[in-house]
Amino acid sequence: MQLTAVKTPIFKLGENLADFIKKNITFLDDESILVVTSKIIALAQKRVVDPKAADWDKLIRRESQWAISTKYCYLTLKDNMVVPNAGIDRSNAQGKWILWPRDSFGVAEKLQKTLSQ
């Protein structure tokens, strides 16, 4: 197996994910495995929150099936997975909080169909 990191332009909020991939990744074949971060999918879905307009604790509880506060983070259940802070990403987000994407497995399936055409 050979891993290849691909440097692309910065993905923008609301950008079409399939179009972005087609434009920037030109060497995929039937044997390739493409890894897309949840952050990029959430940006495509416009799943961002302005921290000035949100309460962190309430947002965690709203975005998860259950949440337990620990010393370092909330331990949460999100989409049947245990993740810290309901998967909300506060790093490198231009002052926004990026939420976990909706239906990431459905997005992956649709993306695979679109890219294989």
Short mmCIF file of N, CA and C in Angstrom, two decimals:
data_model
loop_
_atom_site.label_atom_id
_atom_site.label_comp_id
_atom_site.label_asym_id
_atom_site.label_seq_id
_atom_site.Cartn_x
_atom_site.Cartn_y
_atom_site.Cartn_z
N MET A 1 0.84 -1.17 0.00
CA MET A 1 0.00 0.00 0.00
C MET A 1 0.89 1.24 0.00
N GLN A 2 0.50 2.22 -0.80
CA GLN A 2 1.24 3.47 -0.87
C GLN A 2 0.32 4.60 -0.46
N LEU A 3 0.76 5.40 0.50
CA LEU A 3 -0.02 6.55 0.95
C LEU A 3 0.53 7.80 0.29
N THR A 4 -0.38 8.64 -0.18
CA THR A 4 0.02 9.88 -0.82
C THR A 4 -0.80 11.02 -0.25
N ALA A 5 -0.14 11.96 0.38
CA ALA A 5 -0.82 13.16 0.87
C ALA A 5 -0.95 14.13 -0.31
N VAL A 6 -2.09 14.75 -0.39
CA VAL A 6 -2.34 15.67 -1.49
C VAL A 6 -2.54 17.07 -0.93
N LYS A 7 -1.72 18.00 -1.39
CA LYS A 7 -1.86 19.38 -0.96
C LYS A 7 -2.87 20.06 -1.90
N THR A 8 -3.88 20.64 -1.29
CA THR A 8 -4.93 21.32 -2.07
C THR A 8 -5.09 22.74 -1.57
N PRO A 9 -5.82 23.55 -2.31
CA PRO A 9 -6.19 24.86 -1.75
C PRO A 9 -7.07 24.66 -0.52
N ILE A 10 -7.24 25.70 0.26
CA ILE A 10 -8.09 25.61 1.44
C ILE A 10 -9.55 25.46 1.01
N PHE A 11 -10.22 24.48 1.60
CA PHE A 11 -11.63 24.23 1.31
C PHE A 11 -12.46 25.31 1.98
N LYS A 12 -13.40 25.89 1.25
CA LYS A 12 -14.19 27.00 1.77
C LYS A 12 -15.59 26.56 2.20
N LEU A 13 -16.14 27.25 3.14
CA LEU A 13 -17.48 26.99 3.65
C LEU A 13 -18.49 26.96 2.50
N GLY A 14 -19.26 25.87 2.42
CA GLY A 14 -20.30 25.74 1.41
C GLY A 14 -19.84 25.29 0.04
N GLU A 15 -18.55 25.06 -0.11
CA GLU A 15 -18.01 24.63 -1.40
C GLU A 15 -18.52 23.22 -1.72
N ASN A 16 -18.67 22.91 -3.00
CA ASN A 16 -19.13 21.59 -3.42
C ASN A 16 -17.97 20.61 -3.29
N LEU A 17 -18.15 19.60 -2.46
CA LEU A 17 -17.07 18.66 -2.15
C LEU A 17 -16.65 17.84 -3.37
N ALA A 18 -17.60 17.30 -4.10
CA ALA A 18 -17.26 16.48 -5.27
C ALA A 18 -16.51 17.31 -6.31
N ASP A 19 -16.97 18.52 -6.57
CA ASP A 19 -16.29 19.39 -7.53
C ASP A 19 -14.87 19.73 -7.07
N PHE A 20 -14.71 19.98 -5.77
CA PHE A 20 -13.39 20.27 -5.21
C PHE A 20 -12.44 19.10 -5.43
N ILE A 21 -12.91 17.90 -5.16
CA ILE A 21 -12.07 16.72 -5.33
C ILE A 21 -11.72 16.51 -6.79
N LYS A 22 -12.70 16.62 -7.68
CA LYS A 22 -12.44 16.44 -9.12
C LYS A 22 -11.42 17.45 -9.63
N LYS A 23 -11.49 18.66 -9.12
CA LYS A 23 -10.59 19.72 -9.58
C LYS A 23 -9.17 19.53 -9.06
N ASN A 24 -9.03 19.02 -7.83
CA ASN A 24 -7.73 19.00 -7.18
C ASN A 24 -7.06 17.64 -7.08
N ILE A 25 -7.79 16.58 -7.31
CA ILE A 25 -7.21 15.23 -7.23
C ILE A 25 -7.50 14.53 -8.55
N THR A 26 -6.47 14.36 -9.35
CA THR A 26 -6.66 13.89 -10.72
C THR A 26 -6.20 12.46 -10.96
N PHE A 27 -5.69 11.78 -9.94
CA PHE A 27 -5.06 10.48 -10.18
C PHE A 27 -5.79 9.31 -9.51
N LEU A 28 -7.04 9.46 -9.14
CA LEU A 28 -7.75 8.35 -8.50
C LEU A 28 -8.08 7.27 -9.53
N ASP A 29 -7.92 6.02 -9.11
CA ASP A 29 -8.36 4.90 -9.95
C ASP A 29 -9.23 3.97 -9.11
N ASP A 30 -9.65 2.86 -9.68
CA ASP A 30 -10.55 1.94 -8.98
C ASP A 30 -9.95 1.33 -7.72
N GLU A 31 -8.63 1.32 -7.61
CA GLU A 31 -7.96 0.74 -6.45
C GLU A 31 -7.67 1.78 -5.37
N SER A 32 -7.96 3.04 -5.63
CA SER A 32 -7.63 4.11 -4.69
C SER A 32 -8.62 4.17 -3.53
N ILE A 33 -8.12 4.60 -2.40
CA ILE A 33 -8.95 4.90 -1.24
C ILE A 33 -8.73 6.36 -0.92
N LEU A 34 -9.80 7.12 -0.97
CA LEU A 34 -9.73 8.55 -0.70
C LEU A 34 -10.23 8.80 0.72
N VAL A 35 -9.44 9.50 1.51
CA VAL A 35 -9.82 9.83 2.89
C VAL A 35 -10.15 11.31 2.93
N VAL A 36 -11.35 11.62 3.41
CA VAL A 36 -11.80 13.00 3.53
C VAL A 36 -12.13 13.24 5.00
N THR A 37 -11.61 14.29 5.58
CA THR A 37 -11.85 14.55 6.99
C THR A 37 -13.29 14.99 7.24
N SER A 38 -13.75 14.70 8.43
CA SER A 38 -15.10 15.12 8.82
C SER A 38 -15.23 16.64 8.77
N LYS A 39 -14.15 17.33 9.04
CA LYS A 39 -14.16 18.79 9.02
C LYS A 39 -14.52 19.33 7.63
N ILE A 40 -13.97 18.72 6.60
CA ILE A 40 -14.26 19.16 5.23
C ILE A 40 -15.72 18.89 4.88
N ILE A 41 -16.22 17.74 5.27
CA ILE A 41 -17.63 17.41 5.01
C ILE A 41 -18.53 18.40 5.72
N ALA A 42 -18.22 18.72 6.97
CA ALA A 42 -19.02 19.68 7.73
C ALA A 42 -18.97 21.07 7.09
N LEU A 43 -17.82 21.47 6.58
CA LEU A 43 -17.73 22.76 5.89
C LEU A 43 -18.60 22.77 4.64
N ALA A 44 -18.59 21.67 3.91
CA ALA A 44 -19.44 21.57 2.71
C ALA A 44 -20.92 21.70 3.09
N GLN A 45 -21.26 21.17 4.25
CA GLN A 45 -22.65 21.22 4.73
C GLN A 45 -22.98 22.51 5.48
N LYS A 46 -22.01 23.40 5.57
CA LYS A 46 -22.16 24.66 6.31
C LYS A 46 -22.51 24.43 7.78
N ARG A 47 -21.90 23.42 8.37
CA ARG A 47 -22.14 23.08 9.77
C ARG A 47 -21.14 23.81 10.66
N VAL A 48 -21.31 25.12 10.75
CA VAL A 48 -20.45 25.95 11.58
C VAL A 48 -21.31 26.79 12.53
N VAL A 49 -20.70 27.17 13.62
CA VAL A 49 -21.37 27.98 14.63
C VAL A 49 -20.45 29.13 15.00
N ASP A 50 -21.01 30.31 15.14
CA ASP A 50 -20.27 31.45 15.64
C ASP A 50 -20.23 31.33 17.17
N PRO A 51 -19.05 31.25 17.76
CA PRO A 51 -18.97 31.06 19.21
C PRO A 51 -19.57 32.22 20.01
N LYS A 52 -19.66 33.38 19.39
CA LYS A 52 -20.26 34.53 20.08
C LYS A 52 -21.76 34.34 20.27
N ALA A 53 -22.36 33.49 19.43
CA ALA A 53 -23.80 33.29 19.46
C ALA A 53 -24.19 31.93 20.05
N ALA A 54 -23.25 31.25 20.69
CA ALA A 54 -23.54 29.90 21.20
C ALA A 54 -22.96 29.70 22.59
N ASP A 55 -23.59 28.85 23.33
CA ASP A 55 -23.11 28.43 24.65
C ASP A 55 -22.49 27.04 24.47
N TRP A 56 -21.20 26.90 24.80
CA TRP A 56 -20.45 25.67 24.57
C TRP A 56 -21.14 24.46 25.20
N ASP A 57 -21.52 24.56 26.46
CA ASP A 57 -22.13 23.43 27.17
C ASP A 57 -23.46 23.02 26.53
N LYS A 58 -24.29 23.99 26.19
CA LYS A 58 -25.58 23.68 25.56
C LYS A 58 -25.38 23.09 24.17
N LEU A 59 -24.41 23.61 23.45
CA LEU A 59 -24.14 23.10 22.10
C LEU A 59 -23.68 21.64 22.16
N ILE A 60 -22.80 21.32 23.09
CA ILE A 60 -22.34 19.93 23.26
C ILE A 60 -23.53 19.01 23.50
N ARG A 61 -24.40 19.42 24.41
CA ARG A 61 -25.56 18.58 24.74
C ARG A 61 -26.52 18.46 23.57
N ARG A 62 -26.70 19.55 22.83
CA ARG A 62 -27.59 19.52 21.67
C ARG A 62 -27.05 18.62 20.55
N GLU A 63 -25.74 18.62 20.39
CA GLU A 63 -25.11 17.89 19.29
C GLU A 63 -24.81 16.43 19.60
N SER A 64 -25.08 15.98 20.80
CA SER A 64 -24.75 14.60 21.15
C SER A 64 -25.95 13.86 21.72
N GLN A 65 -25.87 12.53 21.68
CA GLN A 65 -26.93 11.70 22.25
C GLN A 65 -26.82 11.67 23.77
N TRP A 66 -25.61 11.74 24.30
CA TRP A 66 -25.38 11.94 25.73
C TRP A 66 -24.00 12.55 25.90
N ALA A 67 -23.84 13.23 27.04
CA ALA A 67 -22.56 13.90 27.31
C ALA A 67 -22.24 13.80 28.78
N ILE A 68 -20.97 13.50 29.06
CA ILE A 68 -20.47 13.46 30.43
C ILE A 68 -19.28 14.40 30.51
N SER A 69 -19.34 15.34 31.41
CA SER A 69 -18.25 16.28 31.58
C SER A 69 -17.09 15.59 32.31
N THR A 70 -15.89 15.74 31.77
CA THR A 70 -14.68 15.22 32.42
C THR A 70 -13.74 16.39 32.69
N LYS A 71 -12.61 16.10 33.26
CA LYS A 71 -11.65 17.16 33.57
C LYS A 71 -11.17 17.90 32.32
N TYR A 72 -11.05 17.20 31.19
CA TYR A 72 -10.45 17.78 30.00
C TYR A 72 -11.43 18.10 28.87
N CYS A 73 -12.53 17.40 28.82
CA CYS A 73 -13.49 17.59 27.73
C CYS A 73 -14.82 16.95 28.12
N TYR A 74 -15.78 17.08 27.23
CA TYR A 74 -17.00 16.29 27.37
C TYR A 74 -16.77 14.98 26.65
N LEU A 75 -17.11 13.89 27.26
CA LEU A 75 -17.10 12.59 26.60
C LEU A 75 -18.53 12.40 26.10
N THR A 76 -18.69 12.27 24.80
CA THR A 76 -20.04 12.26 24.22
C THR A 76 -20.26 11.06 23.30
N LEU A 77 -21.52 10.79 23.08
CA LEU A 77 -21.93 9.81 22.08
C LEU A 77 -22.53 10.59 20.92
N LYS A 78 -21.94 10.45 19.76
CA LYS A 78 -22.37 11.18 18.57
C LYS A 78 -22.41 10.19 17.41
N ASP A 79 -23.56 10.01 16.79
CA ASP A 79 -23.71 9.06 15.68
C ASP A 79 -23.20 7.67 16.05
N ASN A 80 -23.53 7.24 17.26
CA ASN A 80 -23.17 5.92 17.78
C ASN A 80 -21.67 5.72 17.95
N MET A 81 -20.92 6.81 18.08
CA MET A 81 -19.48 6.74 18.35
C MET A 81 -19.18 7.60 19.57
N VAL A 82 -18.24 7.15 20.37
CA VAL A 82 -17.79 7.94 21.50
C VAL A 82 -16.71 8.89 21.00
N VAL A 83 -16.99 10.19 21.13
CA VAL A 83 -16.04 11.22 20.67
C VAL A 83 -15.99 12.35 21.69
N PRO A 84 -14.87 13.01 21.79
CA PRO A 84 -14.82 14.16 22.70
C PRO A 84 -15.59 15.34 22.11
N ASN A 85 -16.29 16.04 22.97
CA ASN A 85 -16.96 17.30 22.61
C ASN A 85 -17.89 17.20 21.40
N ALA A 86 -18.56 16.08 21.26
CA ALA A 86 -19.50 15.83 20.16
C ALA A 86 -18.85 16.04 18.79
N GLY A 87 -17.53 15.91 18.74
CA GLY A 87 -16.81 16.06 17.47
C GLY A 87 -16.65 17.50 17.02
N ILE A 88 -17.01 18.46 17.85
CA ILE A 88 -16.92 19.87 17.47
C ILE A 88 -15.45 20.29 17.45
N ASP A 89 -15.05 20.90 16.35
CA ASP A 89 -13.66 21.29 16.13
C ASP A 89 -13.54 22.80 16.26
N ARG A 90 -12.68 23.23 17.17
CA ARG A 90 -12.48 24.67 17.38
C ARG A 90 -11.12 25.14 16.87
N SER A 91 -10.39 24.27 16.19
CA SER A 91 -9.05 24.64 15.72
C SER A 91 -9.06 24.96 14.23
N ASN A 92 -8.27 25.92 13.84
CA ASN A 92 -8.11 26.29 12.42
C ASN A 92 -9.44 26.49 11.72
N ALA A 93 -10.35 27.18 12.36
CA ALA A 93 -11.70 27.33 11.81
C ALA A 93 -12.08 28.79 11.63
N GLN A 94 -11.08 29.65 11.53
CA GLN A 94 -11.29 31.07 11.29
C GLN A 94 -12.31 31.68 12.27
N GLY A 95 -12.14 31.35 13.54
CA GLY A 95 -12.99 31.92 14.57
C GLY A 95 -14.34 31.26 14.74
N LYS A 96 -14.59 30.19 14.02
CA LYS A 96 -15.87 29.47 14.12
C LYS A 96 -15.66 28.13 14.80
N TRP A 97 -16.74 27.51 15.19
CA TRP A 97 -16.72 26.13 15.67
C TRP A 97 -17.32 25.27 14.57
N ILE A 98 -16.64 24.23 14.17
CA ILE A 98 -17.12 23.35 13.10
C ILE A 98 -17.74 22.11 13.74
N LEU A 99 -19.00 21.88 13.44
CA LEU A 99 -19.74 20.76 14.01
C LEU A 99 -19.43 19.47 13.26
N TRP A 100 -19.80 18.36 13.86
CA TRP A 100 -19.67 17.05 13.21
C TRP A 100 -20.62 17.05 12.01
N PRO A 101 -20.26 16.46 10.89
CA PRO A 101 -21.16 16.46 9.72
C PRO A 101 -22.42 15.62 9.95
N ARG A 102 -23.42 15.93 9.19
CA ARG A 102 -24.64 15.11 9.19
C ARG A 102 -24.46 13.95 8.22
N ASP A 103 -24.85 12.77 8.63
CA ASP A 103 -24.87 11.57 7.79
C ASP A 103 -23.56 11.36 7.02
N SER A 104 -22.46 11.27 7.74
CA SER A 104 -21.16 11.14 7.08
C SER A 104 -21.06 9.87 6.23
N PHE A 105 -21.69 8.78 6.66
CA PHE A 105 -21.64 7.56 5.85
C PHE A 105 -22.45 7.73 4.55
N GLY A 106 -23.57 8.41 4.63
CA GLY A 106 -24.37 8.71 3.43
C GLY A 106 -23.61 9.62 2.48
N VAL A 107 -22.91 10.60 3.03
CA VAL A 107 -22.10 11.50 2.21
C VAL A 107 -21.00 10.70 1.51
N ALA A 108 -20.34 9.80 2.23
CA ALA A 108 -19.27 8.99 1.64
C ALA A 108 -19.81 8.13 0.50
N GLU A 109 -20.98 7.54 0.70
CA GLU A 109 -21.57 6.71 -0.35
C GLU A 109 -21.91 7.53 -1.59
N LYS A 110 -22.51 8.67 -1.38
CA LYS A 110 -22.86 9.54 -2.51
C LYS A 110 -21.61 10.04 -3.23
N LEU A 111 -20.59 10.38 -2.46
CA LEU A 111 -19.34 10.85 -3.04
C LEU A 111 -18.67 9.76 -3.87
N GLN A 112 -18.68 8.54 -3.36
CA GLN A 112 -18.10 7.41 -4.09
C GLN A 112 -18.83 7.20 -5.42
N LYS A 113 -20.14 7.27 -5.42
CA LYS A 113 -20.91 7.10 -6.66
C LYS A 113 -20.61 8.22 -7.64
N THR A 114 -20.56 9.44 -7.14
CA THR A 114 -20.29 10.59 -8.01
C THR A 114 -18.90 10.52 -8.63
N LEU A 115 -17.91 10.17 -7.82
CA LEU A 115 -16.52 10.16 -8.32
C LEU A 115 -16.25 8.95 -9.22
N SER A 116 -17.00 7.88 -9.07
CA SER A 116 -16.73 6.70 -9.90
C SER A 116 -17.38 6.82 -11.29
N GLN A 117 -18.18 7.83 -11.50
CA GLN A 117 -18.81 8.00 -12.83
C GLN A 117 -17.83 8.56 -13.84
#
